[in-house]
Short mmCIF file of C-alpha atoms in Angstrom, two decimals:
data_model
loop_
_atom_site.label_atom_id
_atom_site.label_comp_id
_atom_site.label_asym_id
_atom_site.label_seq_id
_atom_site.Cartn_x
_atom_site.Cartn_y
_atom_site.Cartn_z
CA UNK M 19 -8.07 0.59 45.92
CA UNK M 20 -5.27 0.64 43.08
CA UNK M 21 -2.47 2.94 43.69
CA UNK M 22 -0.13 3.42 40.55
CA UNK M 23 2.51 5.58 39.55
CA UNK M 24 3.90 6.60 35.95
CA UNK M 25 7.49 6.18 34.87
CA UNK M 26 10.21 5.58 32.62
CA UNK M 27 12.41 2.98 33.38
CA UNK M 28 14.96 5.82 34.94
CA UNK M 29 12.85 6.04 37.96
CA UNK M 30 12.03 2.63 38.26
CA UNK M 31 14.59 2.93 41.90
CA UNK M 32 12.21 5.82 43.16
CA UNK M 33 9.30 3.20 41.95
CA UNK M 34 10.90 0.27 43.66
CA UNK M 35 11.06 2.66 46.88
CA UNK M 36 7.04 3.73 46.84
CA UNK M 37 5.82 0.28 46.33
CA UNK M 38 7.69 -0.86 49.12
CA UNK M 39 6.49 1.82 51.17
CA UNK M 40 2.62 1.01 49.79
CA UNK M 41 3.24 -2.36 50.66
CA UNK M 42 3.97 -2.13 54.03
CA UNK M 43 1.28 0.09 54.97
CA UNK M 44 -1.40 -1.21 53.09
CA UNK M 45 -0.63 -4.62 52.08
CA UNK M 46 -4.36 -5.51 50.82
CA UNK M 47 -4.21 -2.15 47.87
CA UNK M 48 -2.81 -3.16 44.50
CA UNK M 49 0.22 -1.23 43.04
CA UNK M 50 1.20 -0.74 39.08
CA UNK M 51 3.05 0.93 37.25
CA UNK M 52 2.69 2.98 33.94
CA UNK M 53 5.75 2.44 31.82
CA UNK M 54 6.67 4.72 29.40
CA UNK M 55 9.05 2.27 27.13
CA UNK M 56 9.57 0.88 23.92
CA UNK M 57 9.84 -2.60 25.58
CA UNK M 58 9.68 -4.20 29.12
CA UNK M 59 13.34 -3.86 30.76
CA UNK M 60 14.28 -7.08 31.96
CA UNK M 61 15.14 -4.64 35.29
CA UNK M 62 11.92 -2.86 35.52
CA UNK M 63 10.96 -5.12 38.49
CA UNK M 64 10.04 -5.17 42.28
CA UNK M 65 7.95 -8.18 44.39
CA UNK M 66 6.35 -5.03 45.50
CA UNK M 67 4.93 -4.30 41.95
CA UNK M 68 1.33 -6.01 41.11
CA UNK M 69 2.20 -5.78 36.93
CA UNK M 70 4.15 -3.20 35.51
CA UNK M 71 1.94 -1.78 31.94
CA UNK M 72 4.20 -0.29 28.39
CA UNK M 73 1.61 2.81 28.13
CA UNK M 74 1.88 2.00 24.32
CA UNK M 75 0.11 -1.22 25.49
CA UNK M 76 -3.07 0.99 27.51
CA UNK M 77 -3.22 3.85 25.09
CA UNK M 78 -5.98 4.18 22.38
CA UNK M 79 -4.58 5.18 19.18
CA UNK M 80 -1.51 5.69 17.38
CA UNK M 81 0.81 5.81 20.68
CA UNK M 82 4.12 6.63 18.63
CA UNK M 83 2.20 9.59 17.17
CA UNK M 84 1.68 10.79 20.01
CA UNK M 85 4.56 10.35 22.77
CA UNK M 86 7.23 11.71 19.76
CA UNK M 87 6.32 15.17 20.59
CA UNK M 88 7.13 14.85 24.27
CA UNK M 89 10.09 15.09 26.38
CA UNK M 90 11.42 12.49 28.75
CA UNK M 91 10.23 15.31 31.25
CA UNK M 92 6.37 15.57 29.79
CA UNK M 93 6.22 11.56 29.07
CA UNK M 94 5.39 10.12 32.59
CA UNK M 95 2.74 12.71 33.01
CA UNK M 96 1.39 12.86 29.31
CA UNK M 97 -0.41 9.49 29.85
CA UNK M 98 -2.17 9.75 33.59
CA UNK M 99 -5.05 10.62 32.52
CA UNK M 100 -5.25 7.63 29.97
CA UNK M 101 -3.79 5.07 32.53
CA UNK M 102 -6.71 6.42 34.63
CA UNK M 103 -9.33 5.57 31.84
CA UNK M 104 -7.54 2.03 31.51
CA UNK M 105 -7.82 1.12 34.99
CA UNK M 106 -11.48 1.89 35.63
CA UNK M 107 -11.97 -0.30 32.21
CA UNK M 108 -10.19 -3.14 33.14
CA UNK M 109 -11.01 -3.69 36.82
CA UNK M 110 -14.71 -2.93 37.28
CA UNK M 111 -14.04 -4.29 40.45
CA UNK M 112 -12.24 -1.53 41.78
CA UNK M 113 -13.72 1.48 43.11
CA UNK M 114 -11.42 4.07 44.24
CA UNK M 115 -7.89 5.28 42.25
CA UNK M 116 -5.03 6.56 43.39
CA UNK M 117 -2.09 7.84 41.78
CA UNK M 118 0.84 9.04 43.22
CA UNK M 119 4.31 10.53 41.89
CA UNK M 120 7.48 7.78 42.21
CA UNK M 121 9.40 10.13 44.80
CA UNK M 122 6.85 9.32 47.19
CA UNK M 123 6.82 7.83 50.47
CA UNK M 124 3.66 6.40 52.34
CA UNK M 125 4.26 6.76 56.09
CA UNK M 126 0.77 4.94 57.43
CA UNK M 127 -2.23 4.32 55.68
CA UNK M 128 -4.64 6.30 53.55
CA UNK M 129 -7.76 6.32 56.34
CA UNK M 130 -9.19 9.79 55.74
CA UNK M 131 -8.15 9.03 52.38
CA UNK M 132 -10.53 5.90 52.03
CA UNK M 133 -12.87 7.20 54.10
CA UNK M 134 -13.42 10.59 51.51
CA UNK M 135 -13.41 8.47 48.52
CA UNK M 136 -16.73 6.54 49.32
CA UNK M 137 -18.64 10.03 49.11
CA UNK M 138 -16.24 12.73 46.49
CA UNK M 139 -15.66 11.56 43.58
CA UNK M 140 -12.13 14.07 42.82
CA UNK M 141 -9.35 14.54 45.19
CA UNK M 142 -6.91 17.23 44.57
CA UNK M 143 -3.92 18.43 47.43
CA UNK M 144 -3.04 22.48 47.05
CA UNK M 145 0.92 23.35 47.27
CA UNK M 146 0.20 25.56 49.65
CA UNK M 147 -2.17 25.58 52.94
CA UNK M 148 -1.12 28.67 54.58
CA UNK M 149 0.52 31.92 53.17
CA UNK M 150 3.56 33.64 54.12
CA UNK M 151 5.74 31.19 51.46
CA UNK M 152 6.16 34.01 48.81
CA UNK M 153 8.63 32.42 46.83
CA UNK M 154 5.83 29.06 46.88
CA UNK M 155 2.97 31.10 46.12
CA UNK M 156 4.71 32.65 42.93
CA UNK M 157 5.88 28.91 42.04
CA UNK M 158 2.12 27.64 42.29
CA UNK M 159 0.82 30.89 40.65
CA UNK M 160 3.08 29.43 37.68
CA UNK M 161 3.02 25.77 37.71
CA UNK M 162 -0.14 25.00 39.46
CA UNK M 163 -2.31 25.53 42.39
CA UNK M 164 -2.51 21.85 43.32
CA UNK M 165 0.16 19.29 42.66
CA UNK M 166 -0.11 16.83 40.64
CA UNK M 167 1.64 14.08 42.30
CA UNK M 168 -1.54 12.82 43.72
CA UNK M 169 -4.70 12.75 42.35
CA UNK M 170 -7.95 10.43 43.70
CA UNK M 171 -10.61 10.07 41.99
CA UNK M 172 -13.53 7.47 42.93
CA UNK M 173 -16.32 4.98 40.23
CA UNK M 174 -18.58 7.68 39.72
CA UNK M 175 -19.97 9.70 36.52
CA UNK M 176 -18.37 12.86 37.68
CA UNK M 177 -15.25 11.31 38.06
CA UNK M 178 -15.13 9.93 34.81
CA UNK M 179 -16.07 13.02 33.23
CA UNK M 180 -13.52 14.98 34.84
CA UNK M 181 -10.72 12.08 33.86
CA UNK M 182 -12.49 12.13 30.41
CA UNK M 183 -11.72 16.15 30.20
CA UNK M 184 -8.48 16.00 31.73
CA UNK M 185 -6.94 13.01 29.19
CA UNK M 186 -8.40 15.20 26.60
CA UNK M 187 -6.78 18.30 27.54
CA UNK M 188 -3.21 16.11 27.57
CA UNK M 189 -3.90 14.97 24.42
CA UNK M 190 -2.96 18.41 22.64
CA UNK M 191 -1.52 20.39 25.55
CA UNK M 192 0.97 18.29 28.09
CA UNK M 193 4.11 20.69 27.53
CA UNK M 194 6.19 21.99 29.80
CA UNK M 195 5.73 25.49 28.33
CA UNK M 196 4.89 27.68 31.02
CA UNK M 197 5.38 30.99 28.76
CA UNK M 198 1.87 29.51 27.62
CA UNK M 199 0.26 29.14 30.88
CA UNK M 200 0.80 25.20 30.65
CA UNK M 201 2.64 22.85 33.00
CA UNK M 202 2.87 19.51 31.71
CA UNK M 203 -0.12 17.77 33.34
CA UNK M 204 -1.20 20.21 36.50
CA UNK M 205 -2.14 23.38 35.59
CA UNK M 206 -5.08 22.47 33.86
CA UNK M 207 -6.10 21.37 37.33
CA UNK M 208 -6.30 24.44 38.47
CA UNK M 209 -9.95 24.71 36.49
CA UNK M 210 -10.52 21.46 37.78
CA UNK M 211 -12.77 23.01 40.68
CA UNK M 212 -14.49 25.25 38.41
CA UNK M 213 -16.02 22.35 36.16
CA UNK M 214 -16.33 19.54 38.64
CA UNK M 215 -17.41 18.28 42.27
CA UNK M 216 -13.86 18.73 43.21
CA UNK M 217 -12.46 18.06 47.39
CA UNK M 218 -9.65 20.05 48.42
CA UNK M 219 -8.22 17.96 50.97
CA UNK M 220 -6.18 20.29 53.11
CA UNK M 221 -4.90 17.40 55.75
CA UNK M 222 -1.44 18.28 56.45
CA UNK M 223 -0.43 14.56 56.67
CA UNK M 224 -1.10 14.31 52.65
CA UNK M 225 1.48 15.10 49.88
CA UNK M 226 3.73 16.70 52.60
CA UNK M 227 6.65 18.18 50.57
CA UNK M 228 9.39 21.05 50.03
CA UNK M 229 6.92 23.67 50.08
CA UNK M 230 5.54 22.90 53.07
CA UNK M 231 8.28 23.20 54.90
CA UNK M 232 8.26 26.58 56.20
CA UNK M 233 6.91 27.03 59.34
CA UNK M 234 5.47 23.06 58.83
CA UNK M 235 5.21 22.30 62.70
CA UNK M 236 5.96 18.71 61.96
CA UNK M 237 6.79 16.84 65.19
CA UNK M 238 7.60 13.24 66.07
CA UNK M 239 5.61 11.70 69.52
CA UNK M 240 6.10 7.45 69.89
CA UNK M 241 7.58 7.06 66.78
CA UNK M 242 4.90 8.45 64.87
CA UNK M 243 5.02 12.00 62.43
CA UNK M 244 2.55 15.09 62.53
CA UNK M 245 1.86 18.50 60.33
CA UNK M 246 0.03 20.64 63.19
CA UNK M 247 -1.23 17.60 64.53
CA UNK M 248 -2.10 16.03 61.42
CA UNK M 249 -0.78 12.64 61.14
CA UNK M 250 1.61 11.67 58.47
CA UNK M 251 0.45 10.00 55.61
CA UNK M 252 2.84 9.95 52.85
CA UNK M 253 5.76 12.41 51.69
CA UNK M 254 6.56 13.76 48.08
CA UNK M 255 10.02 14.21 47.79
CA UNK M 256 10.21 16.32 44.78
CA UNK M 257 13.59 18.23 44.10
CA UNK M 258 15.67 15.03 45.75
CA UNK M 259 18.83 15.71 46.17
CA UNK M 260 20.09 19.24 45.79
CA UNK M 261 16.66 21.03 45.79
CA UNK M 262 15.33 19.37 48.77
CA UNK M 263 18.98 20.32 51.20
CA UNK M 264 18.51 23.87 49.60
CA UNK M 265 14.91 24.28 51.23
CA UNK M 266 16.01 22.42 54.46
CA UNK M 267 18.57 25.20 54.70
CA UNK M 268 16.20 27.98 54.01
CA UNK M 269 13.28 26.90 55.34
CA UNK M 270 14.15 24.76 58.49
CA UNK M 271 15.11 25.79 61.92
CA UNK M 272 19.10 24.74 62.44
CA UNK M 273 19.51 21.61 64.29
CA UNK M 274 18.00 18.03 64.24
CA UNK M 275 14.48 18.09 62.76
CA UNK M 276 11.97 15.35 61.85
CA UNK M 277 12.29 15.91 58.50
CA UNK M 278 15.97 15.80 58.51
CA UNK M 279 15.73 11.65 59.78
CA UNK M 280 12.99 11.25 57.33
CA UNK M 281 15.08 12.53 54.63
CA UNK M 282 18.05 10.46 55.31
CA UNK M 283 15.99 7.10 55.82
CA UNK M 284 14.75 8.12 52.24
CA UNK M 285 18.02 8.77 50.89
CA UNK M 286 19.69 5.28 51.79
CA UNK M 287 16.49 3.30 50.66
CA UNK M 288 16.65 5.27 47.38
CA UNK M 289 20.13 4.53 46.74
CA UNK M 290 19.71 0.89 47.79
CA UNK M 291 16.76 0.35 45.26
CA UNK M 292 19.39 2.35 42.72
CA UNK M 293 22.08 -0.55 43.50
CA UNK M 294 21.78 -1.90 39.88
CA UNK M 295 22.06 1.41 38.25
CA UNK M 296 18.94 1.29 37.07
CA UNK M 297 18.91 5.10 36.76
CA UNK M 298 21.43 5.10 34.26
CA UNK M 299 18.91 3.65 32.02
CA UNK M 300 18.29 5.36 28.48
CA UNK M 301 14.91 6.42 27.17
CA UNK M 302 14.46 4.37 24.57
CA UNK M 303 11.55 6.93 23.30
CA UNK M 304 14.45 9.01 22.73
CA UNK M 305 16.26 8.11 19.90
CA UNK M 306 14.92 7.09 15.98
CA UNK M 307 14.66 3.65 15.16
CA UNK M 308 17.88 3.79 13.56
CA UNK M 309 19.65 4.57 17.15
CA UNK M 310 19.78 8.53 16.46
CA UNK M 311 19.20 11.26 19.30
CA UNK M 312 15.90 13.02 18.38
CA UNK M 313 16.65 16.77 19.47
CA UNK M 314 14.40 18.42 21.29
CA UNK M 315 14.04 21.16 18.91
CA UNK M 316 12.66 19.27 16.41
CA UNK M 317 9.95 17.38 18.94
CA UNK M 318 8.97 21.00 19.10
CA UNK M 319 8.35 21.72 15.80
CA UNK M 320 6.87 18.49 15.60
CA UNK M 321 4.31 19.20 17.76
CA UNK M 322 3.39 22.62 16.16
CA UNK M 323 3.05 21.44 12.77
CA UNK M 324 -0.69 19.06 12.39
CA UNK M 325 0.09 18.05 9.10
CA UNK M 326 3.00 16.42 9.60
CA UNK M 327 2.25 14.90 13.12
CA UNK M 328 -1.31 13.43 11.59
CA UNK M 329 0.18 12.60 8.36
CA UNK M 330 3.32 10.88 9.30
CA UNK M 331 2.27 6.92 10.35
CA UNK M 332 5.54 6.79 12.78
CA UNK M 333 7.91 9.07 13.06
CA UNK M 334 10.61 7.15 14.71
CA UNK M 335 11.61 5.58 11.35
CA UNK M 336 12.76 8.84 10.14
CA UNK M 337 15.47 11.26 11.09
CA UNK M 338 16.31 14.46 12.47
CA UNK M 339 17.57 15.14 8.56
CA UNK M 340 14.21 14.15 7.19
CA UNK M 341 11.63 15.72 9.86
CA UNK M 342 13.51 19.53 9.67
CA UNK M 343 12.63 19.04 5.82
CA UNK M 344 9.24 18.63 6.46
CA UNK M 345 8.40 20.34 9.47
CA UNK M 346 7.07 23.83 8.92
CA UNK M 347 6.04 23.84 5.49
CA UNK M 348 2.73 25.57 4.11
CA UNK M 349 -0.26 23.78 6.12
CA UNK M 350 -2.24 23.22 2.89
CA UNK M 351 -2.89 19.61 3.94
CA UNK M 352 -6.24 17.61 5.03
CA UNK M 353 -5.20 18.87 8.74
CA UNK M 354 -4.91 22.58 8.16
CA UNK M 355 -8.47 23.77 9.57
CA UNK M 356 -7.57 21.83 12.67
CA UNK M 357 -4.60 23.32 12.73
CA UNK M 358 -5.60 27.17 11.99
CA UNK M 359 -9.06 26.52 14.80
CA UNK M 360 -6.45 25.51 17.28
CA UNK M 361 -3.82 28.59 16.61
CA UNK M 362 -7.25 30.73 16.21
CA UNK M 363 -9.22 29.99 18.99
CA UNK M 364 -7.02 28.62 21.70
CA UNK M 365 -8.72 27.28 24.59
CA UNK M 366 -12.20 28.04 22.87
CA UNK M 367 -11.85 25.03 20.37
CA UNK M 368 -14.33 22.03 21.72
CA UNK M 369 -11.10 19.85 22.47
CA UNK M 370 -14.07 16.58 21.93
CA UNK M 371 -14.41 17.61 18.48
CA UNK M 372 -9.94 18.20 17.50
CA UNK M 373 -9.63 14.87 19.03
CA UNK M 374 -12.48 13.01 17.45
CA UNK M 375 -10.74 14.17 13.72
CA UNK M 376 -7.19 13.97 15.07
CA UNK M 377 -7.33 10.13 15.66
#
């Protein structure tokens, strides 16, 4: 089994923390990481990493192209679905893949896990197991049914096909922009089941989180953590810090509470794998070559304009100055059919086709 997570080198502490955590519980697995960075930090390391891979290094095509129009927030999950492809490439040996966001935690190992992988090929864990949540259900409604900080997919046809689909669909489409209906890399999972042999694993022990906490049942017997009688498996800390104490206040019963300990043993491993700073780190994706702050805006306007993103080589060497002069022009260029099918038909253009004349 490989296990990986995506990152840039900001969350290489919450990194640090998951290997470690992977490590002891499974020692045999192999862990990566996906960088998203210019270059190789000199302290983007861990003994608990396997290799650490620049996703410039995995990605087919003109990667510059490609990760300008993103956000520090989009970049880590803009190139799962490609790291995906790259690992069942390069290690034929491998059967079963496993990624999981850096705020998480493994608690034991993955047995069910293991087990479901030698017989589904897609594994996919829901927000939400149980309604009652409302303000959960609205959030999933919004930004996804199932959560993208695990996905497990097994060698197989339909996996591939699905991973195929799902890179694809990232290509053109991994915004943050969920006035469109699209959340960076998960809600196109919600179709996921639709198209594909897709398991729903609804063990409460898996990808245990914020919005599970209400009414979670999770209890502590010989040192060891259950959901309902589920055993723990691993824990997704998303929200840490402020978010996570605002749901324990709304959503836990007053007092001590399992969570609570497993929160705090979190917290002071986080900030010990944080004791170089590394989270002060700078994205170098984003600034120009020249050491200029691209603005957001304009990696916007970027992104909606297909003659200048597939006409400009690398746009890095230019300038905030330089791309506002050429960003929304006329579209009278070679790209301007792609660009009118996609505004046209929306989710009825064959993405195999815009990708096959975008590269």
């Amino acid at each position: 089994m490989i296990i990986f997570t995506s990152i840039c080198a900001n969350y290489t502490h919450k990194a640090r923390t998951l290997a470690e955590s992977v490590k002891r519980h499974m020692p045999d697995e192999t862990f990566f990481v996906c960088l998203t960075e210019r270059q190789m930090p000199e302290n983007v390391r861990s003994e608990y990493f396997d290799d650490v891979i620049l996703s410039k290094d995995m990605w087919d095509g003109n990667f510059n192209r490609y990760i300008f129009k993103h956000s520090i927030v989009e970049a880590s999950t803009a190139v799962k679905g490609q790291f995906f492809i790259y690992l069942m490439e390069h290690f034929p040996q491998e059967n079963q893949f496993v990624y999981l966001d850096p705020d998480c935690y493994v608690y034991a190992d993955f047995t069910e896990l293991k087990e479901l992988l030698e017989r589904r090929p897609i594994v996919v864990c829901p927000h939400l197991l149980q309604p009652g949540n409302i303000d959960m259900e609205l959030s999933s409604a919004a930004h996804g049914v199932y959560n993208l900080g695990f996905l497990a997919v097994n060698r197989s046809a339909e996996a591939e096909r699905f991973i195929k689909w799902w890179a694809q669909r990232l290509y053109l489409f991994c915004y943050d922009d969920i006035r469109r209906g699209i959340f960076t890399d998960q809600k196109w999972i919600d179709l996921a089941p639709c198209f594909f042999d897709v398991e729903i694993l609804k063990h409460r022990g898996y990808d245990f989180a914020t919005w599970s906490l209400l009414d979670c049942g999770m209890t502590k017997e010989d040192g060891r953590y259950y959901v309902k009688g589920d055993p723990l498996r691993f824990i997704h800390f998303s929200g840490y810090g402020n978010v996570i104490e605002k749901c324990m206040e709304d959503w836990l019963p007053e007092g001590e509470h399992p969570f609570r300990e497993l929160y705090r043993e979190y917290v002071k491993m986080h900030e010990e794998n944080n004791a170089d700073q590394v989270s002060e780190t700078a994205w170098s994706y984003g600034t120009y070559d020249s050491g200029e702050k691209i603005d957001d805006k304009i990696r916007k306007l970027y992104r909606g304009d297909y003659d200048v993103m597939f006409g400009v080589e690398d746009p890095f060497g230019l300038s905030d100055q330089e791309l506002r002069r050429m960003l929304g022009r006329r579209q009278d260029g070679k790209w301007r059919k792609v660009a009118e099918s996609v505004k046209r038909d929306g989710m009825k253009v064959t993405f195999l086709k815009i990708v096959e004349h975008l590269k």
